[in-house]
């Protein structure tokens, strides 16, 4: 035990005082804050200038109600849309169109709207602009025109638009999540999806980072031929355990820093962060920690075995790919999991050790699965980890001192027997 | 006193017999040479002693106990494939190695100071290991292997990479250990060095022990009929003599070996009328020659 601690200490000190640790620790919060704050910043920096809109109204009745409907204002209080009607009667329409398009190109105006004479029957109008990807602007025009035109049709049919709109008003559905042992919470698919996704992404991301760090460390130590010196005082199992726990401690340190920084930021400027959509109960958070740790052990053991088997990181790549694949499957399935967390497929996968750290956690967050299933998945996970550590320690013991060509699969099986 | 006993250990990797049925004992106050060509099985044997790999059969006993991981710190081991943690400071690296060998911190500091001074690298205490020259890195590795004052010290190629001054320094230290009644095993290709300091030699070839004995005995046993000869005339005459078993032409002189039971006088009687002799010197074979003849002999057998 003391030797394992010695190895953990060395591993921990070396990793924590490295520049890359500092950089990642600082960079991650910056990135996350960036992702959280950027949308609201973008909204704030919304175009300050009004849209200059030219309207060629061939129907004749559209311009006036349109101008009245598009009465949005900018932050400055000025109107967002400045509409002017273009006379077209004296001129050839094509010529006029070309002339107006030139104005758009020259940035004299921003939008040209062409309303056909029979818009009531054909329901099509043309919009010209330099940027038609501005989703907000385009849909504002579309919705306004739709309302205007349908109201116009209703009037023409002798019906009262206000009455009709009242009669066909759609029903709005307010969703509230009710679960055993949980407070009721309002939230829809998006909020469920987001919370789950953020947490399982953290599990995925950190497992990959730290398990890869272990693998890389072992390859480096193998290449620098330090391993045999270490084995002169300890055994392979102690060495492997020390490395895995050491890197794990590094990961936890990094988490602690991030959570600390995150909490400080939430308190400092709560309004920027969409905290409301991240609601998670303390029980779920404990499960998160538990599944993160178990998942970390499972995968870092496998990564350690790969590190012991190969001579270089390039060689490791092809062996790592299947592991990454196992980790990615739950991420790809996230939509399916959120939609029906208790389907047979999802329930089955949430019991399989290689997927359970992510999928069972997602189910706990979403669906309150039966306790027996949670216990079973944790038990299976622990059992698998125990068997793997035993197996991998054997591979490790032989592989760590093998240099030269990469072993084939049958060779590795033989190593277990040595 | 017996420190280590290796009994009939064998190890094979994928049908290749790396070590076959090797046995020997190591006693205190003696220096043992574990010799053999590349790939003979020396390193595998040492790794089995160190419990780094398990023998397929046979037994290793250390201080009367069956070898296990808990006994590792009682041995000082310098592997042939030795590395360092390049980014660590010299002192921290040595402390790490000391702790791995069950040393307490206070004692460790004193020992590190002593050895750094003895190896004349005391000023490099807080250098990163990677900043040291190859030779100095090797000194650090050597210190790491006997920092914890073990009773049995196994050094695999301790002299490789050292300049003559430092080879002497290491030799002195090894002889000091012998005086302190420790047991030492040197695994080396440098026969001259082995010849000078070893008391007892185990020669391993193709995984088997082919020679075992005190160095004096071996040299008298294998070296009494060897001589160097300088002459003028037809060398073929010497080669054709029935009493000459081995003839080796070096250009300026030849080295020959005589059949057992014959003397220098017999040789002179045969040659005196045929060639002109300038110099004749009877000599003991070096360990190197014994080594080569045994290893080559082994190949002819195979």
XYZ file of C-alpha atoms in Angstrom:
720
model
C 0.000 0.000 0.000
C 2.782 2.423 0.907
C 4.383 1.784 -2.453
C 1.157 2.482 -4.282
C 0.994 5.792 -2.421
C 4.600 6.552 -3.400
C 3.722 5.974 -7.045
C 0.482 7.980 -6.768
C 2.409 10.892 -5.231
C 4.996 10.939 -7.975
C 2.398 10.612 -10.698
C 0.256 13.346 -9.182
C 3.071 15.841 -8.667
C 4.429 15.362 -12.141
C 1.020 15.804 -13.794
C -0.219 18.711 -11.709
C 2.928 20.777 -12.091
C 2.993 20.290 -15.838
C 2.153 23.200 -18.091
C -0.464 21.242 -20.010
C -2.449 20.683 -16.808
C -2.489 24.387 -16.091
C -3.488 25.206 -19.645
C -6.325 22.681 -19.766
C -7.536 23.731 -16.339
C -7.689 27.357 -17.384
C -8.900 26.785 -20.905
C -11.879 24.546 -20.152
C -13.811 27.087 -18.046
C -13.065 29.770 -20.626
C -14.495 27.501 -23.316
C -17.529 26.536 -21.283
C -18.260 30.102 -20.287
C -17.799 31.093 -23.884
C -20.339 28.506 -24.956
C -22.779 29.580 -22.271
C -22.393 33.321 -22.637
C -21.927 33.605 -26.367
C -25.604 33.241 -27.388
C -26.764 35.941 -24.974
C -23.871 38.151 -26.068
C -24.896 37.697 -29.667
C -28.463 38.635 -28.866
C -27.188 41.723 -27.104
C -25.081 42.743 -30.040
C -28.116 42.423 -32.312
C -28.085 44.743 -35.286
C -28.269 48.300 -34.141
C -29.211 49.644 -37.542
C -32.809 49.469 -38.789
C -33.705 47.406 -41.844
C -34.424 49.622 -44.824
C -37.197 47.853 -46.719
C -38.570 48.676 -50.125
C -41.969 47.208 -50.943
C -43.394 46.797 -54.459
C -47.021 46.251 -53.612
C -48.823 45.063 -56.759
C -51.866 43.982 -54.761
C -52.190 47.496 -53.462
C -53.729 46.747 -50.060
C -50.734 45.033 -48.371
C -48.323 47.912 -47.698
C -50.274 49.877 -45.107
C -51.223 46.964 -42.761
C -47.696 45.554 -43.176
C -46.137 48.820 -42.075
C -48.420 48.890 -39.061
C -47.687 45.276 -38.110
C -43.902 45.561 -38.416
C -43.664 47.991 -35.561
C -40.751 46.302 -33.694
C -38.272 48.651 -32.091
C -34.512 48.391 -31.635
C -32.814 48.619 -28.218
C -32.315 52.289 -28.943
C -36.104 52.772 -29.214
C -35.990 53.490 -32.925
C -38.147 51.382 -35.285
C -36.480 48.208 -36.517
C -38.067 48.225 -39.966
C -38.242 51.330 -42.131
C -40.650 50.587 -44.988
C -41.179 52.630 -48.107
C -43.535 51.902 -50.958
C -42.122 51.930 -54.495
C -44.259 53.193 -57.335
C -44.191 50.801 -60.231
C -46.926 51.899 -62.549
C -44.968 54.105 -64.933
C -42.152 51.637 -65.349
C -41.571 48.199 -66.698
C -41.540 45.828 -63.675
C -38.378 44.000 -64.696
C -36.465 47.221 -65.088
C -37.656 48.368 -61.700
C -36.627 45.064 -60.132
C -33.112 45.274 -61.554
C -32.798 48.834 -60.369
C -33.901 47.881 -56.834
C -31.542 44.914 -56.788
C -28.685 47.285 -57.602
C -29.716 49.316 -54.556
C -29.425 46.175 -52.403
C -25.983 45.402 -53.821
C -24.884 48.979 -53.155
C -26.172 48.609 -49.588
C -28.568 51.515 -50.088
C -31.413 49.328 -48.853
C -31.458 45.973 -47.019
C -34.621 44.232 -48.175
C -36.833 44.298 -51.219
C -40.289 42.765 -50.867
C -42.355 42.086 -53.995
C -46.051 41.406 -53.417
C -47.823 39.948 -56.485
C -51.233 41.213 -57.552
C -53.013 37.961 -56.802
C -51.282 37.141 -53.517
C -54.620 36.035 -52.057
C -54.871 33.126 -54.429
C -51.239 32.130 -55.086
C -49.872 32.738 -51.542
C -46.342 33.523 -52.798
C -44.328 36.698 -52.359
C -40.661 37.421 -53.157
C -38.052 38.691 -50.748
C -34.634 39.936 -51.884
C -31.827 40.682 -49.469
C -28.053 40.403 -49.145
C -28.480 38.000 -46.248
C -31.473 35.707 -46.537
C -29.961 33.457 -43.840
C -31.133 35.864 -41.171
C -33.690 33.479 -39.825
C -35.332 35.990 -37.451
C -35.870 38.607 -40.126
C -37.155 36.213 -42.786
C -39.614 34.499 -40.478
C -40.857 37.861 -39.194
C -41.793 38.835 -42.746
C -43.256 35.435 -43.510
C -45.447 35.300 -40.397
C -46.672 38.861 -40.769
C -47.558 38.386 -44.421
C -49.313 35.083 -43.672
C -51.492 36.661 -41.015
C -52.289 39.638 -43.194
C -53.190 37.543 -46.211
C -55.349 35.046 -44.309
C -57.178 37.850 -42.535
C -57.757 39.475 -45.910
C -59.192 36.225 -47.269
C -61.476 35.806 -44.238
C -62.774 39.351 -44.679
C -63.350 38.728 -48.375
C -65.409 35.667 -47.461
C -67.495 37.790 -45.152
C -66.087 36.304 -41.946
C -64.780 38.141 -38.899
C -61.027 37.425 -38.570
C -60.932 38.169 -34.842
C -63.705 35.699 -34.152
C -62.151 33.015 -36.333
C -58.739 33.429 -34.687
C -60.375 33.102 -31.301
C -62.157 29.952 -32.426
C -59.106 28.223 -33.894
C -56.645 29.249 -31.162
C -54.191 26.346 -30.687
C -53.804 24.634 -27.296
C -50.520 25.213 -25.506
C -49.197 22.249 -23.538
C -47.358 22.907 -20.277
C -45.186 19.912 -19.363
C -44.284 19.046 -15.776
C -42.063 16.157 -14.813
C -43.381 14.073 -11.904
C -41.189 11.335 -10.456
C -40.908 9.352 -7.293
C -38.523 10.975 -4.832
C -38.166 14.054 -6.943
C -39.604 17.544 -6.891
C -41.929 18.278 -9.728
C -40.081 20.206 -12.356
C -41.188 22.081 -15.390
C -39.198 21.475 -18.491
C -39.507 19.992 -21.896
C -37.520 17.737 -24.166
C -34.846 20.374 -24.747
C -34.065 20.947 -21.101
C -33.983 17.203 -20.353
C -31.842 16.644 -23.398
C -29.445 19.463 -22.512
C -28.894 18.488 -18.887
C -28.374 14.838 -19.720
C -26.167 15.645 -22.641
C -23.936 18.008 -20.684
C -23.358 15.465 -17.940
C -22.747 12.452 -20.131
C -20.507 14.527 -22.321
C -18.431 15.410 -19.257
C -18.162 11.710 -18.378
C -17.153 10.813 -21.926
C -14.703 13.646 -22.332
C -12.838 13.230 -19.051
C -12.639 9.456 -19.285
C -10.978 9.831 -22.673
C -8.576 12.539 -21.480
C -7.358 10.794 -18.336
C -7.371 7.248 -19.641
C -5.309 8.436 -22.605
C -2.944 10.203 -20.213
C -2.361 6.908 -18.381
C -1.748 5.051 -21.606
C 0.651 7.711 -22.813
C 2.494 7.710 -19.492
C 2.978 3.964 -19.620
C 4.215 4.058 -23.212
C 6.679 6.809 -22.306
C 7.968 4.957 -19.266
C 8.273 1.806 -21.312
C 10.316 3.654 -23.914
C 12.517 5.373 -21.347
C 13.190 1.922 -19.836
C 12.345 3.109 -16.328
C 9.815 0.326 -15.789
C 12.271 -2.348 -14.770
C 13.816 -0.046 -12.192
C 10.391 0.530 -10.680
C 9.647 -3.185 -10.729
C 12.825 -3.767 -8.699
C 10.945 -2.381 -5.716
C 7.290 -3.061 -6.483
C 5.220 -5.377 -8.600
C 3.347 -4.715 -11.820
C -0.038 -4.595 -10.129
C 1.099 -1.935 -7.649
C 2.628 0.075 -10.461
C -0.544 -0.091 -12.548
C -2.802 0.709 -9.588
C -0.604 3.628 -8.582
C -0.688 5.114 -12.039
C -4.463 4.762 -12.398
C -5.184 6.231 -8.978
C -2.610 8.992 -9.481
C -4.169 10.137 -12.731
C -7.607 9.787 -11.148
C -6.517 12.148 -8.389
C -5.274 14.582 -11.018
C -8.674 14.426 -12.687
C -10.492 15.063 -9.423
C -8.242 18.035 -8.693
C -9.070 19.477 -12.061
C -12.796 18.923 -11.450
C -12.612 20.584 -8.069
C -11.007 23.633 -9.670
C -13.639 23.756 -12.388
C -16.581 23.306 -10.053
C -15.126 25.988 -7.778
C -14.625 28.418 -10.628
C -18.055 27.553 -12.005
C -19.834 28.182 -8.710
C -17.979 31.448 -8.233
C -19.040 32.554 -11.695
C -22.655 31.564 -11.133
C -22.714 33.675 -7.990
C -20.893 36.533 -9.631
C -22.900 36.800 -12.810
C -25.813 34.408 -12.638
C -27.737 36.138 -15.340
C -25.335 35.164 -18.124
C -25.392 31.450 -17.453
C -28.491 29.464 -18.318
C -28.405 27.912 -14.844
C -32.122 27.187 -14.766
C -31.875 24.558 -17.452
C -29.137 22.709 -15.522
C -31.204 21.733 -12.514
C -29.957 18.460 -11.089
C -30.789 16.925 -7.738
C -28.068 16.072 -5.197
C -28.879 12.353 -5.498
C -28.388 12.486 -9.232
C -25.155 14.355 -8.683
C -23.898 11.591 -6.368
C -24.789 9.018 -9.015
C -22.907 11.131 -11.503
C -19.751 10.986 -9.341
C -20.187 7.246 -8.741
C -20.644 6.376 -12.396
C -17.860 8.697 -13.432
C -15.426 6.974 -11.066
C -16.501 3.477 -12.059
C -16.390 4.336 -15.755
C -12.980 5.870 -15.275
C -11.625 2.720 -13.622
C -13.064 0.478 -16.305
C -11.637 2.383 -19.201
C -8.333 3.424 -17.652
C -7.588 -0.224 -16.890
C -8.142 -1.083 -20.538
C -6.083 1.884 -21.694
C -3.305 0.849 -19.305
C -3.304 -2.610 -20.880
C -2.946 -1.081 -24.332
C -0.097 1.090 -23.085
C 1.670 -2.018 -21.823
C 1.211 -3.865 -25.100
C 2.477 -1.333 -27.620
C 5.731 0.521 -28.253
C 4.442 3.833 -29.559
C 1.351 5.979 -29.577
C 0.877 5.344 -33.286
C 0.681 1.632 -32.587
C -1.796 2.318 -29.827
C -4.195 4.156 -32.121
C -5.694 1.100 -33.782
C -6.249 -0.587 -30.423
C -7.804 2.498 -28.871
C -10.355 2.941 -31.644
C -12.695 0.137 -30.480
C -12.656 1.574 -26.958
C -13.535 5.050 -28.173
C -16.277 3.423 -30.210
C -17.712 1.823 -27.068
C -17.730 5.248 -25.426
C -19.290 6.998 -28.393
C -22.256 4.610 -28.814
C -24.165 6.058 -25.819
C -23.512 9.591 -27.076
C -24.950 8.741 -30.464
C -27.965 7.171 -28.781
C -28.722 10.160 -26.582
C -31.821 11.143 -28.577
C -33.249 7.650 -28.268
C -32.425 7.518 -24.553
C -34.113 10.825 -23.811
C -37.173 9.883 -25.860
C -37.780 6.541 -24.190
C -35.408 5.899 -21.268
C -37.195 2.671 -20.336
C -37.292 0.945 -23.700
C -35.944 -2.592 -23.797
C -32.873 -1.631 -25.810
C -31.898 1.234 -23.529
C -32.602 -0.804 -20.378
C -30.448 -3.665 -21.654
C -27.577 -1.381 -22.645
C -27.736 0.353 -19.278
C -26.816 -2.940 -17.626
C -23.842 -3.724 -19.882
C -20.689 -2.537 -18.087
C -19.071 -0.803 -21.057
C -22.133 1.390 -21.610
C -23.638 1.555 -18.143
C -21.544 4.447 -16.768
C -23.133 6.742 -19.321
C -26.493 5.134 -20.113
C -27.513 4.140 -16.590
C -26.610 7.600 -15.385
C -28.721 9.124 -18.159
C -31.661 6.896 -17.202
C -31.339 7.851 -13.530
C -31.447 11.472 -14.546
C -34.432 10.991 -16.826
C -36.607 8.136 -15.708
C -36.026 6.904 -12.168
C -35.322 3.303 -13.145
C -36.107 0.545 -10.597
C -33.524 0.368 -7.797
C -32.823 -3.259 -8.623
C -31.621 -2.224 -12.082
C -29.360 0.488 -10.694
C -27.866 -1.911 -8.153
C -27.455 -4.583 -10.796
C -25.657 -2.276 -13.197
C -23.319 -1.023 -10.451
C -22.635 -4.589 -9.293
C -21.904 -5.751 -12.832
C -19.649 -2.769 -13.370
C -17.650 -3.435 -10.196
C -17.386 -7.124 -11.026
C -16.134 -6.369 -14.531
C -13.585 -3.908 -13.182
C -12.297 -6.487 -10.695
C -11.948 -9.168 -13.370
C -10.307 -6.715 -15.760
C -7.774 -5.498 -13.224
C -6.804 -9.091 -12.498
C -6.531 -9.916 -16.190
C -4.835 -6.727 -17.230
C -2.290 -6.954 -14.406
C -1.149 -10.220 -15.967
C -0.913 -8.759 -19.456
C 0.774 -5.750 -17.946
C 3.377 -7.780 -16.121
C 4.578 -9.441 -19.314
C 3.897 -6.645 -21.782
C 5.660 -3.956 -19.842
C 9.061 -5.566 -20.438
C 8.445 -6.572 -24.045
C 9.998 -4.350 -26.615
C 9.944 -4.736 -30.349
C 7.005 -5.871 -32.359
C 3.445 -5.476 -31.202
C 2.023 -8.698 -29.839
C -0.729 -10.489 -31.703
C -3.967 -11.386 -29.991
C -3.083 -15.070 -29.409
C 0.206 -13.928 -27.890
C -1.649 -11.730 -25.445
C -3.835 -14.671 -24.444
C -0.651 -16.630 -23.776
C 0.692 -13.772 -21.632
C -2.242 -14.215 -19.317
C -1.121 -17.773 -18.728
C 2.530 -16.911 -18.016
C 26.683 -17.340 4.522
C 24.284 -18.283 1.794
C 22.190 -15.387 0.556
C 20.545 -16.590 -2.594
C 19.823 -20.016 -3.915
C 18.586 -20.622 -7.430
C 17.395 -24.172 -7.969
C 16.672 -25.653 -11.371
C 14.855 -22.628 -12.769
C 13.542 -22.816 -16.321
C 11.661 -20.334 -18.407
C 10.439 -20.483 -21.957
C 8.741 -17.860 -24.077
C 6.633 -19.147 -26.942
C 8.472 -22.476 -27.268
C 11.888 -20.795 -26.952
C 13.816 -22.007 -23.942
C 15.291 -18.807 -22.543
C 16.619 -20.482 -19.407
C 16.991 -24.225 -18.901
C 17.469 -25.808 -15.522
C 19.892 -23.252 -14.087
C 21.076 -23.595 -10.485
C 23.593 -21.677 -8.403
C 24.143 -20.225 -4.972
C 25.402 -16.815 -3.881
C 27.227 -16.243 -0.597
C 28.100 -13.134 1.363
C 31.454 -11.411 0.968
C 31.941 -12.586 -2.600
C 31.608 -11.116 -6.035
C 30.019 -13.349 -8.633
C 30.317 -12.893 -12.360
C 27.289 -13.915 -14.379
C 28.752 -14.141 -17.853
C 27.477 -15.131 -21.233
C 26.963 -13.938 -24.788
C 24.003 -11.821 -25.863
C 20.732 -13.657 -25.552
C 22.223 -16.330 -23.318
C 19.518 -15.871 -20.702
C 21.374 -13.710 -18.166
C 18.743 -10.993 -17.980
C 15.910 -13.524 -17.847
C 17.677 -15.313 -14.996
C 18.113 -12.053 -13.106
C 14.490 -11.082 -13.712
C 13.416 -14.393 -12.238
C 15.589 -13.760 -9.188
C 13.907 -10.355 -8.901
C 10.445 -11.936 -9.181
C 9.770 -9.705 -12.172
C 9.002 -12.742 -14.263
C 7.917 -16.076 -12.871
C 9.949 -19.204 -13.593
C 8.014 -22.009 -15.285
C 9.658 -24.397 -12.880
C 12.342 -24.280 -10.220
C 12.747 -22.208 -7.111
C 14.450 -19.019 -5.968
C 15.248 -18.701 -2.270
C 16.428 -15.439 -0.733
C 17.689 -15.356 2.871
C 16.036 -18.730 3.419
C 12.647 -17.489 2.247
C 10.951 -18.311 -1.001
C 11.274 -15.234 -3.239
C 8.255 -12.921 -3.267
C 7.464 -9.250 -3.939
C 7.907 -8.299 -0.273
C 11.567 -9.381 -0.441
C 12.390 -7.181 -3.440
C 13.647 -4.250 -1.321
C 16.313 -6.516 0.170
C 18.019 -6.651 -3.213
C 19.738 -3.782 -4.971
C 19.162 -4.155 -8.687
C 20.572 -2.154 -11.570
C 18.802 -3.406 -14.706
C 20.568 -3.468 -18.014
C 17.659 -1.590 -19.555
C 17.639 1.229 -17.096
C 15.838 4.483 -17.469
C 15.148 7.636 -15.546
C 12.276 10.047 -15.156
C 13.867 12.792 -17.263
C 11.745 15.621 -15.872
C 12.404 14.849 -12.212
C 15.085 16.514 -10.129
C 17.975 14.198 -9.244
C 17.196 14.299 -5.548
C 13.468 13.732 -5.993
C 14.115 10.831 -8.319
C 16.416 9.181 -5.789
C 13.913 9.799 -3.008
C 11.231 8.147 -5.086
C 13.425 5.086 -5.641
C 14.336 4.965 -1.956
C 10.693 5.067 -0.914
C 9.918 2.267 -3.339
C 12.521 0.260 -1.422
C 10.882 0.836 1.952
C 13.220 3.568 3.178
C 12.239 6.142 5.756
C 12.593 9.757 4.739
C 15.185 10.924 7.308
C 17.562 8.059 6.616
C 17.032 8.568 2.902
C 18.264 12.169 2.919
C 21.505 11.204 4.641
C 22.137 8.360 2.224
C 21.451 10.510 -0.828
C 23.922 13.144 0.400
C 26.551 10.498 1.042
C 26.267 8.838 -2.349
C 26.026 12.025 -4.382
C 29.250 13.136 -2.724
C 30.943 9.797 -3.258
C 30.057 9.896 -6.958
C 31.147 13.546 -7.179
C 27.796 14.816 -8.397
C 26.700 16.532 -5.171
C 26.309 19.844 -7.007
C 23.668 18.358 -9.257
C 21.201 17.735 -6.457
C 18.450 19.845 -7.969
C 19.263 19.439 -11.645
C 16.661 17.742 -13.761
C 17.849 14.240 -14.564
C 17.641 14.983 -18.299
C 20.154 17.816 -17.865
C 22.856 15.374 -16.746
C 25.339 13.712 -19.100
C 24.817 10.033 -19.925
C 27.613 9.033 -17.579
C 26.219 11.080 -14.723
C 22.746 9.684 -15.328
C 24.269 6.256 -14.981
C 25.776 7.276 -11.655
C 22.326 8.332 -10.497
C 20.960 4.962 -11.561
C 23.749 3.178 -9.702
C 23.018 5.208 -6.574
C 19.370 4.252 -6.918
C 20.259 0.588 -6.850
C 22.181 0.593 -3.572
C 20.670 3.536 -1.757
C 18.723 1.235 0.539
C 21.843 -0.627 1.655
C 20.835 -4.083 0.410
C 22.692 -7.259 1.370
C 22.529 -8.584 -2.177
C 23.411 -6.336 -5.103
C 22.799 -7.334 -8.701
C 24.367 -5.085 -11.322
C 23.627 -5.750 -14.980
C 26.391 -4.195 -17.120
C 27.396 -1.617 -14.495
C 30.419 -0.353 -16.446
C 28.895 0.258 -19.844
C 28.853 3.942 -20.718
C 31.374 4.982 -18.059
C 34.791 6.483 -18.719
C 37.895 4.711 -17.290
C 38.032 7.014 -14.249
C 34.484 6.213 -13.324
C 34.920 2.519 -14.097
C 37.614 2.578 -11.407
C 35.342 4.462 -9.025
C 32.574 1.894 -9.457
C 35.096 -0.933 -9.033
C 36.268 0.605 -5.757
C 32.718 0.855 -4.516
C 32.054 -2.754 -5.469
C 35.152 -3.867 -3.572
C 33.991 -1.804 -0.574
C 30.728 -3.691 -0.625
C 32.659 -6.937 -0.647
C 34.569 -5.793 2.439
C 31.231 -5.015 4.097
C 30.398 -8.675 3.551
C 27.669 -8.040 1.006
C 27.029 -10.420 -1.868
C 27.339 -9.102 -5.411
C 26.366 -10.426 -8.811
C 27.840 -8.709 -11.853
C 26.432 -9.508 -15.213
C 28.791 -8.196 -17.846
C 30.434 -8.627 -21.201
C 33.567 -6.860 -20.026
C 35.626 -9.945 -19.231
C 38.709 -8.005 -18.191
C 36.807 -6.197 -15.507
C 35.107 -9.404 -14.415
C 38.452 -11.202 -14.326
C 39.930 -8.578 -12.032
C 37.202 -8.379 -9.431
C 35.096 -11.527 -9.530
C 35.724 -14.359 -7.102
C 33.459 -16.836 -8.766
C 32.101 -17.180 -12.268
C 28.903 -18.603 -13.693
C 28.956 -18.824 -17.441
C 25.607 -19.153 -19.148
C 25.125 -20.015 -22.800
C 21.869 -20.750 -24.599
C 19.996 -20.717 -21.352
C 22.204 -23.272 -19.666
C 24.991 -23.015 -17.163
C 28.160 -24.182 -18.911
C 30.757 -23.180 -16.344
C 30.722 -22.741 -12.606
C 33.703 -22.237 -10.349
C 36.149 -19.951 -8.554
C 38.020 -17.848 -11.074
C 41.518 -19.211 -10.172
C 40.420 -22.784 -10.648
C 38.863 -22.010 -13.970
C 41.982 -20.306 -15.215
C 44.248 -23.160 -14.190
C 41.829 -25.724 -15.531
C 41.396 -24.109 -18.916
C 44.529 -22.093 -19.364
C 47.671 -24.109 -18.563
C 48.681 -25.145 -22.081
C 48.270 -21.874 -23.891
C 51.235 -19.909 -25.245
C 52.292 -17.124 -27.554
C 55.033 -17.620 -30.098
C 57.002 -15.237 -32.331
C 59.058 -16.889 -35.105
C 60.396 -16.747 -38.635
C 59.572 -19.499 -41.117
C 56.623 -21.540 -42.265
C 53.789 -21.370 -39.716
C 52.099 -24.358 -41.334
C 54.689 -26.571 -39.638
C 53.361 -25.565 -36.203
C 49.776 -25.985 -37.215
C 50.414 -29.494 -38.505
C 51.987 -30.725 -35.282
C 49.841 -33.426 -33.673
C 50.407 -31.981 -30.185
C 48.917 -28.581 -31.167
C 45.162 -28.482 -30.672
C 44.499 -24.860 -31.357
C 46.293 -22.441 -33.668
C 45.457 -18.770 -33.882
C 47.458 -16.477 -36.172
C 47.532 -12.819 -35.082
C 50.073 -11.679 -37.717
C 52.883 -10.596 -35.402
C 52.590 -13.723 -33.325
C 50.537 -16.896 -33.023
C 48.686 -18.241 -30.071
C 48.633 -21.988 -29.696
C 47.291 -24.531 -27.295
C 48.900 -27.880 -26.631
C 47.304 -31.221 -26.141
C 46.815 -32.107 -22.504
C 49.787 -33.923 -21.034
C 52.344 -32.306 -23.313
C 54.797 -29.614 -22.195
C 56.585 -26.625 -23.689
C 59.699 -28.770 -23.962
C 57.879 -31.197 -26.246
C 56.929 -28.330 -28.474
C 60.458 -26.941 -28.593
C 61.855 -30.357 -29.468
C 59.558 -30.503 -32.460
C 60.225 -26.980 -33.692
C 63.823 -26.261 -32.883
C 65.212 -27.480 -36.253
C 62.360 -26.264 -38.434
C 61.806 -22.575 -37.671
C 63.635 -19.711 -36.002
C 62.071 -18.813 -32.632
C 62.224 -15.172 -31.401
C 59.986 -15.358 -28.368
C 57.985 -18.005 -26.545
C 55.698 -17.170 -23.624
C 53.516 -19.548 -21.715
C 50.429 -17.798 -20.405
C 47.178 -18.304 -18.548
C 44.150 -17.957 -20.747
C 42.127 -14.886 -20.147
C 38.526 -15.308 -19.151
C 37.757 -13.912 -22.570
C 39.407 -16.843 -24.321
C 37.806 -19.384 -22.061
C 34.501 -17.691 -22.668
C 34.920 -17.730 -26.437
C 36.161 -21.290 -26.585
C 33.315 -22.544 -24.423
C 30.674 -20.614 -26.316
C 32.022 -21.731 -29.677
C 32.361 -25.278 -28.406
C 28.741 -25.119 -27.439
C 27.844 -24.124 -30.963
C 29.711 -27.090 -32.424
C 27.853 -29.400 -30.100
C 24.528 -28.045 -31.191
